[in-house]
Amino acid sequence: MNFLPPAHQDFLQKIIFSAQNNRLKKIKKYFFYFATAPTKRL
């Protein structure tokens, strides 16, 4: 990635970071849902 200008690198890093962040949020949401689902059924 060093061949890109610093601004482009920063932009790419932000995109990658936000993508990872969204994935983590989704995983947490699904985990929370599956963790609480059995109690909701009762």
PDB file of C-alpha atoms in Angstrom:
ATOM      1  CA  MET A   1       0.000   0.000   0.000  1.00  0.00           C
ATOM      2  CA  ASN A   2       3.043   2.257   0.196  1.00  0.00           C
ATOM      3  CA  PHE A   3       2.735   3.245  -3.464  1.00  0.00           C
ATOM      4  CA  LEU A   4      -0.473   5.160  -2.671  1.00  0.00           C
ATOM      5  CA  PRO A   5      -0.414   8.778  -1.526  1.00  0.00           C
ATOM      6  CA  PRO A   6      -0.747   9.162   2.265  1.00  0.00           C
ATOM      7  CA  ALA A   7      -4.255  10.629   1.938  1.00  0.00           C
ATOM      8  CA  HIS A   8      -5.428   7.597  -0.018  1.00  0.00           C
ATOM      9  CA  GLN A   9      -3.807   5.282   2.505  1.00  0.00           C
ATOM     10  CA  ASP A  10      -5.598   7.068   5.331  1.00  0.00           C
ATOM     11  CA  PHE A  11      -8.891   6.849   3.448  1.00  0.00           C
ATOM     12  CA  LEU A  12      -8.442   3.119   2.836  1.00  0.00           C
ATOM     13  CA  GLN A  13      -7.550   2.525   6.470  1.00  0.00           C
ATOM     14  CA  LYS A  14     -10.711   4.345   7.549  1.00  0.00           C
ATOM     15  CA  ILE A  15     -12.824   2.203   5.211  1.00  0.00           C
ATOM     16  CA  ILE A  16     -11.184  -1.001   6.448  1.00  0.00           C
ATOM     17  CA  PHE A  17     -11.547   0.091  10.074  1.00  0.00           C
ATOM     18  CA  SER A  18     -15.225   0.972   9.678  1.00  0.00           C
ATOM     19  CA  ALA A  19     -15.867  -2.326   7.891  1.00  0.00           C
ATOM     20  CA  GLN A  20     -14.243  -4.250  10.748  1.00  0.00           C
ATOM     21  CA  ASN A  21     -16.187  -2.140  13.241  1.00  0.00           C
ATOM     22  CA  ASN A  22     -19.498  -2.904  11.539  1.00  0.00           C
ATOM     23  CA  ARG A  23     -18.657  -6.591  11.464  1.00  0.00           C
ATOM     24  CA  LEU A  24     -17.889  -6.542  15.186  1.00  0.00           C
ATOM     25  CA  LYS A  25     -21.165  -4.773  15.909  1.00  0.00           C
ATOM     26  CA  LYS A  26     -23.082  -7.361  13.882  1.00  0.00           C
ATOM     27  CA  ILE A  27     -21.298 -10.224  15.623  1.00  0.00           C
ATOM     28  CA  LYS A  28     -22.090  -8.686  19.013  1.00  0.00           C
ATOM     29  CA  LYS A  29     -25.714  -8.182  18.000  1.00  0.00           C
ATOM     30  CA  TYR A  30     -26.058 -11.785  16.806  1.00  0.00           C
ATOM     31  CA  PHE A  31     -24.260 -13.089  19.867  1.00  0.00           C
ATOM     32  CA  PHE A  32     -26.536 -11.080  22.149  1.00  0.00           C
ATOM     33  CA  TYR A  33     -29.588 -12.267  20.220  1.00  0.00           C
ATOM     34  CA  PHE A  34     -28.583 -15.923  20.417  1.00  0.00           C
ATOM     35  CA  ALA A  35     -27.611 -15.557  24.062  1.00  0.00           C
ATOM     36  CA  THR A  36     -30.986 -14.074  25.002  1.00  0.00           C
ATOM     37  CA  ALA A  37     -33.161 -16.062  22.566  1.00  0.00           C
ATOM     38  CA  PRO A  38     -33.632 -19.132  24.841  1.00  0.00           C
ATOM     39  CA  THR A  39     -34.908 -16.965  27.704  1.00  0.00           C
ATOM     40  CA  LYS A  40     -37.330 -15.163  25.407  1.00  0.00           C
ATOM     41  CA  ARG A  41     -38.871 -18.459  24.297  1.00  0.00           C
ATOM     42  CA  LEU A  42     -39.669 -19.514  27.856  1.00  0.00           C
TER      43      LEU A  42
END
